[in-house]
Amino acid sequence: MNIDILTVLPELLESPFSHSILKRAKEKELLTIRVHHLRQWAVNEYGQVDDYQYGGGAGMVMMPEPLANAIEALSGEVLARGRKYDEIIYMTPDGDRLNQKIANTLSLKENLLIICGHYKGIDQRIREQYVTREISIGDYVLSGGELAAAVLTDAIGRLIPGVLNDETSALFDSFQDNLLAPPVYTRPADFRGAKVPEVLLSGDPKKIGDWRHDQSLSHTRERRPDLLDNEE
Ligand code: 6GU
């Protein structure tokens, strides 16, 4: 999979993909992440990419011209590889709220472009003419789309087949089947008097599987009953 990210703050996206699972995904060449500085497509020598909003009001808006030129240039590069973007995603608090289902769907794509908004956001015409999908990561406001893009990329990247060492382990993640994950334990079996549940020491895979499922269910009922209501 190839993920291109368009931003005015590439520095914010340097570290998140250089560690752990996403680092391994890149090393295995299952995932390529390219961060592009929007200023490359600035409208003048001062590097301008934003301007005052029509109608007045505080806050700058990202101009359509640099964005359109950037999207077209990057689309051209993908086309040179014989492909096109499967989705052009704009990170915005008023987008669809990210969940595991969306992450699963996007993890099956080949080429994604993620646009990080800043200031008051991007000119509406870019949303209408180029963007195919708008995503938010939750009901709170971030200073810009970069951290949200990092969250989305991590959620997608780890789901690409072959990225996780143990192929089955993503299947047991919280949310993968609308259930929260069960509690986990490691050594010692007795930590200052607090013991690991006996069943986990039993060596009986069926019993352990049943216990984990029960724990997932009760944990979900207690903390996130809404997940059970939304069962498809
Ligand atoms: Cl995608 N962007 C910003 N700026 N804030 C957010 C968000 C995105 N998702 C939640 N809050």
CSV table of C-alpha atoms and ligand atoms in Angstrom, one decimal:
chain,number,residue,atom,x,y,z
A,1,MET,CA,0.0,0.0,0.0
A,2,ASN,CA,1.1,3.5,-0.7
A,3,ILE,CA,-0.1,6.4,1.5
A,4,ASP,CA,0.7,10.0,0.5
A,5,ILE,CA,0.1,12.6,3.1
A,6,LEU,CA,-0.2,16.3,2.2
A,7,THR,CA,0.6,18.8,5.0
A,8,VAL,CA,2.0,22.2,5.9
A,9,LEU,CA,3.7,20.6,9.0
A,10,PRO,CA,5.6,17.6,7.8
A,11,GLU,CA,7.7,17.6,11.0
A,12,LEU,CA,4.7,16.4,12.9
A,13,LEU,CA,4.6,13.3,10.8
A,14,GLU,CA,8.3,12.3,11.0
A,15,SER,CA,8.3,10.2,14.1
A,16,PRO,CA,4.9,8.3,14.2
A,17,PHE,CA,5.8,6.0,11.4
A,18,SER,CA,9.4,5.3,12.3
A,19,HIS,CA,8.8,2.8,15.2
A,20,SER,CA,7.3,-0.5,16.0
A,21,ILE,CA,4.7,-2.0,13.7
A,22,LEU,CA,4.6,0.7,11.0
A,23,LYS,CA,8.4,0.7,10.8
A,24,ARG,CA,8.4,-3.0,10.2
A,25,ALA,CA,5.6,-2.6,7.6
A,26,LYS,CA,7.8,-0.1,5.7
A,27,GLU,CA,10.9,-2.4,6.0
A,28,LYS,CA,8.9,-5.3,4.6
A,29,GLU,CA,7.8,-3.0,1.8
A,30,LEU,CA,4.2,-3.7,2.5
A,31,LEU,CA,3.7,0.0,3.2
A,32,THR,CA,5.2,3.2,1.7
A,33,ILE,CA,4.4,6.5,3.4
A,34,ARG,CA,5.4,9.7,1.7
A,35,VAL,CA,4.9,13.0,3.4
A,36,HIS,CA,4.6,16.0,1.1
A,37,HIS,CA,5.0,19.6,2.1
A,38,LEU,CA,2.2,21.7,0.6
A,39,ARG,CA,4.5,24.7,0.3
A,40,GLN,CA,6.1,23.0,-2.7
A,41,TRP,CA,2.9,24.2,-4.5
A,42,ALA,CA,2.7,27.6,-2.9
A,43,VAL,CA,1.2,30.4,-4.9
A,44,ASN,CA,4.2,32.8,-4.5
A,45,GLU,CA,7.8,33.0,-3.4
A,46,TYR,CA,6.7,33.6,0.2
A,47,GLY,CA,5.4,30.1,0.4
A,48,GLN,CA,1.8,31.3,0.7
A,49,VAL,CA,-0.8,28.5,0.9
A,50,ASP,CA,-3.6,30.2,2.9
A,51,ASP,CA,-5.6,33.4,2.8
A,52,TYR,CA,-8.4,35.3,4.5
A,53,GLN,CA,-11.9,33.9,4.3
A,54,TYR,CA,-14.5,35.5,2.2
A,55,GLY,CA,-17.3,36.9,4.2
A,56,GLY,CA,-14.9,37.8,7.0
A,57,GLY,CA,-14.1,36.2,10.3
A,58,ALA,CA,-11.0,35.2,12.1
A,59,GLY,CA,-8.8,32.4,10.8
A,60,MET,CA,-7.1,31.6,7.5
A,61,VAL,CA,-8.4,29.1,4.9
A,62,MET,CA,-6.1,26.9,2.8
A,63,MET,CA,-6.2,28.1,-0.8
A,64,PRO,CA,-7.6,25.9,-3.5
A,65,GLU,CA,-4.8,26.5,-6.0
A,66,PRO,CA,-1.8,24.9,-4.1
A,67,LEU,CA,-4.1,22.0,-3.0
A,68,ALA,CA,-5.3,21.3,-6.6
A,69,ASN,CA,-1.8,21.5,-8.0
A,70,ALA,CA,-0.5,19.2,-5.3
A,71,ILE,CA,-3.3,16.7,-5.7
A,72,GLU,CA,-2.9,16.7,-9.5
A,73,ALA,CA,0.9,16.3,-9.3
A,74,LEU,CA,0.7,13.4,-6.8
A,75,SER,CA,-2.1,11.8,-8.8
A,76,GLY,CA,0.2,12.0,-11.9
A,77,GLU,CA,2.9,10.1,-10.0
A,78,VAL,CA,0.4,7.4,-9.0
A,79,LEU,CA,-0.8,7.3,-12.6
A,80,ALA,CA,2.8,6.8,-13.8
A,81,ARG,CA,2.8,3.6,-11.8
A,82,GLY,CA,-0.4,2.6,-13.7
A,83,ARG,CA,-2.7,3.3,-10.7
A,84,LYS,CA,-5.0,5.9,-9.4
A,85,TYR,CA,-5.9,7.0,-5.8
A,86,ASP,CA,-8.5,4.7,-4.4
A,87,GLU,CA,-9.5,7.5,-2.0
A,88,ILE,CA,-8.5,11.1,-1.5
A,89,ILE,CA,-9.2,11.6,2.2
A,90,TYR,CA,-9.6,14.9,4.0
A,91,MET,CA,-9.0,14.9,7.8
A,92,THR,CA,-11.6,17.1,9.3
A,93,PRO,CA,-13.6,17.2,12.6
A,94,ASP,CA,-16.9,17.2,10.6
A,95,GLY,CA,-16.0,14.0,8.7
A,96,ASP,CA,-17.2,10.5,9.3
A,97,ARG,CA,-16.0,9.3,12.7
A,98,LEU,CA,-13.2,6.8,12.3
A,99,ASN,CA,-14.0,3.3,13.5
A,100,GLN,CA,-12.5,-0.2,13.0
A,101,LYS,CA,-14.9,-0.9,10.1
A,102,ILE,CA,-13.6,2.1,8.1
A,103,ALA,CA,-10.0,1.1,9.0
A,104,ASN,CA,-10.6,-2.4,7.7
A,105,THR,CA,-12.1,-1.1,4.5
A,106,LEU,CA,-9.2,1.3,3.8
A,107,SER,CA,-6.6,-1.3,4.7
A,108,LEU,CA,-7.6,-3.2,1.5
A,109,LYS,CA,-6.8,-0.2,-0.8
A,110,GLU,CA,-3.6,0.3,-2.8
A,111,ASN,CA,-3.2,4.0,-3.0
A,112,LEU,CA,-4.4,6.6,-0.6
A,113,LEU,CA,-3.9,10.4,-0.4
A,114,ILE,CA,-4.5,12.0,3.0
A,115,ILE,CA,-4.9,15.8,3.2
A,116,CYS,CA,-4.3,17.4,6.5
A,117,GLY,CA,-6.3,20.6,7.1
A,118,HIS,CA,-5.0,23.5,9.1
A,119,TYR,CA,-6.2,26.9,10.2
A,120,LYS,CA,-10.0,27.1,9.5
A,121,GLY,CA,-9.7,24.3,7.0
A,122,ILE,CA,-9.5,24.0,3.2
A,123,ASP,CA,-11.5,25.8,0.6
A,124,GLN,CA,-14.9,24.1,0.1
A,125,ARG,CA,-14.3,23.6,-3.7
A,126,ILE,CA,-11.4,21.2,-3.1
A,127,ARG,CA,-13.7,19.1,-0.9
A,128,GLU,CA,-16.3,19.1,-3.6
A,129,GLN,CA,-14.0,18.5,-6.6
A,130,TYR,CA,-11.3,16.2,-5.3
A,131,VAL,CA,-12.0,14.7,-1.9
A,132,THR,CA,-13.7,11.3,-1.9
A,133,ARG,CA,-13.9,10.7,1.8
A,134,GLU,CA,-13.8,12.9,4.9
A,135,ILE,CA,-12.7,11.4,8.2
A,136,SER,CA,-12.7,12.7,11.8
A,137,ILE,CA,-11.0,10.8,14.7
A,138,GLY,CA,-13.5,11.8,17.4
A,139,ASP,CA,-15.6,14.6,18.9
A,140,TYR,CA,-12.9,17.0,20.0
A,141,VAL,CA,-10.9,19.6,18.2
A,142,LEU,CA,-7.3,19.2,17.2
A,143,SER,CA,-5.0,22.1,16.0
A,144,GLY,CA,-4.7,20.4,12.7
A,145,GLY,CA,-5.2,17.2,10.7
A,146,GLU,CA,-1.6,15.9,11.1
A,147,LEU,CA,-2.1,13.9,14.4
A,148,ALA,CA,-5.4,12.6,13.1
A,149,ALA,CA,-3.7,11.5,9.9
A,150,ALA,CA,-1.1,9.7,12.0
A,151,VAL,CA,-3.8,7.9,13.9
A,152,LEU,CA,-5.6,6.9,10.7
A,153,THR,CA,-2.4,5.7,9.1
A,154,ASP,CA,-1.5,3.6,12.1
A,155,ALA,CA,-5.0,2.1,12.3
A,156,ILE,CA,-4.8,1.2,8.6
A,157,GLY,CA,-1.2,0.2,8.4
A,158,ARG,CA,-1.3,-2.5,11.0
A,159,LEU,CA,-4.2,-4.2,9.2
A,160,ILE,CA,-2.4,-4.7,5.9
A,161,PRO,CA,-2.0,-8.4,5.4
A,162,GLY,CA,1.5,-9.6,6.5
A,163,VAL,CA,2.2,-6.5,8.7
A,164,LEU,CA,1.5,-8.1,12.0
A,165,ASN,CA,3.8,-11.0,12.9
A,166,ASP,CA,1.0,-13.2,14.2
A,167,GLU,CA,-1.6,-12.9,11.5
A,168,THR,CA,-4.4,-13.7,13.8
A,169,SER,CA,-3.6,-11.2,16.5
A,170,ALA,CA,-5.5,-8.3,14.8
A,171,LEU,CA,-8.5,-10.5,15.0
A,172,PHE,CA,-8.5,-10.4,18.8
A,173,ASP,CA,-8.2,-6.6,19.0
A,174,SER,CA,-10.8,-4.6,20.7
A,175,PHE,CA,-13.5,-3.6,18.3
A,176,GLN,CA,-12.6,-6.1,15.6
A,177,ASP,CA,-15.9,-7.9,16.3
A,178,ASN,CA,-17.6,-5.0,18.1
A,179,LEU,CA,-16.2,-6.3,21.5
A,180,LEU,CA,-13.6,-4.9,23.8
A,181,ALA,CA,-10.5,-7.0,24.3
A,182,PRO,CA,-10.3,-9.3,27.4
A,183,PRO,CA,-7.8,-8.6,30.2
A,184,VAL,CA,-4.3,-10.0,29.8
A,185,TYR,CA,-1.7,-11.2,32.2
A,186,THR,CA,2.0,-12.2,32.1
A,187,ARG,CA,4.5,-13.5,34.7
A,188,PRO,CA,4.5,-13.7,37.7
A,189,ALA,CA,1.4,-15.9,38.3
A,190,ASP,CA,1.3,-14.3,41.8
A,191,PHE,CA,2.0,-10.6,41.9
A,192,ARG,CA,2.1,-9.4,45.5
A,193,GLY,CA,-0.8,-11.7,46.3
A,194,ALA,CA,-2.8,-10.9,43.2
A,195,LYS,CA,-3.2,-14.1,41.2
A,196,VAL,CA,-3.7,-14.7,37.5
A,197,PRO,CA,-7.1,-16.3,36.8
A,198,GLU,CA,-6.7,-20.1,37.2
A,199,VAL,CA,-8.3,-20.9,33.8
A,200,LEU,CA,-5.3,-19.2,32.0
A,201,LEU,CA,-2.9,-21.6,33.6
A,202,SER,CA,-5.1,-24.6,32.7
A,203,GLY,CA,-3.6,-25.2,29.3
A,204,ASP,CA,-7.1,-26.0,27.9
A,205,PRO,CA,-7.5,-23.9,24.8
A,206,LYS,CA,-11.3,-24.3,24.6
A,207,LYS,CA,-11.8,-23.2,28.3
A,208,ILE,CA,-9.4,-20.3,27.8
A,209,GLY,CA,-11.2,-19.2,24.6
A,210,ASP,CA,-14.6,-19.4,26.3
A,211,TRP,CA,-13.3,-17.4,29.3
A,212,ARG,CA,-11.8,-14.7,27.1
A,213,HIS,CA,-15.1,-14.4,25.1
A,214,ASP,CA,-17.1,-14.1,28.4
A,215,GLN,CA,-14.7,-11.5,29.7
A,216,SER,CA,-15.0,-9.5,26.4
A,217,LEU,CA,-18.8,-9.6,26.6
A,218,SER,CA,-19.1,-8.5,30.2
A,219,HIS,CA,-16.4,-5.9,29.8
A,220,THR,CA,-18.2,-4.5,26.7
A,221,ARG,CA,-21.6,-4.6,28.5
A,222,GLU,CA,-20.2,-2.7,31.4
A,223,ARG,CA,-18.1,-0.1,29.5
A,224,ARG,CA,-19.5,0.2,26.0
A,225,PRO,CA,-23.0,-1.1,25.8
A,226,ASP,CA,-23.5,1.0,22.7
A,227,LEU,CA,-21.2,-1.4,20.8
A,228,LEU,CA,-23.5,-4.3,21.5
A,229,ASP,CA,-26.6,-2.3,20.4
A,230,ASN,CA,-24.9,-1.5,17.1
A,231,GLU,CA,-24.2,-5.1,16.2
A,232,GLU,CA,-24.9,-5.6,12.5
B,1,6GU,CL1,-9.4,14.9,11.4
B,1,6GU,N1,-8.9,17.3,12.5
B,1,6GU,C1,-9.0,18.2,13.5
B,1,6GU,N2,-8.4,19.4,13.3
B,1,6GU,N3,-9.5,17.9,14.6
B,1,6GU,C2,-10.1,16.7,14.8
B,1,6GU,C3,-10.1,15.7,13.8
B,1,6GU,C4,-9.5,16.0,12.6
B,1,6GU,N4,-10.7,14.7,14.3
B,1,6GU,C5,-11.1,15.0,15.5
B,1,6GU,N5,-10.7,16.2,15.8
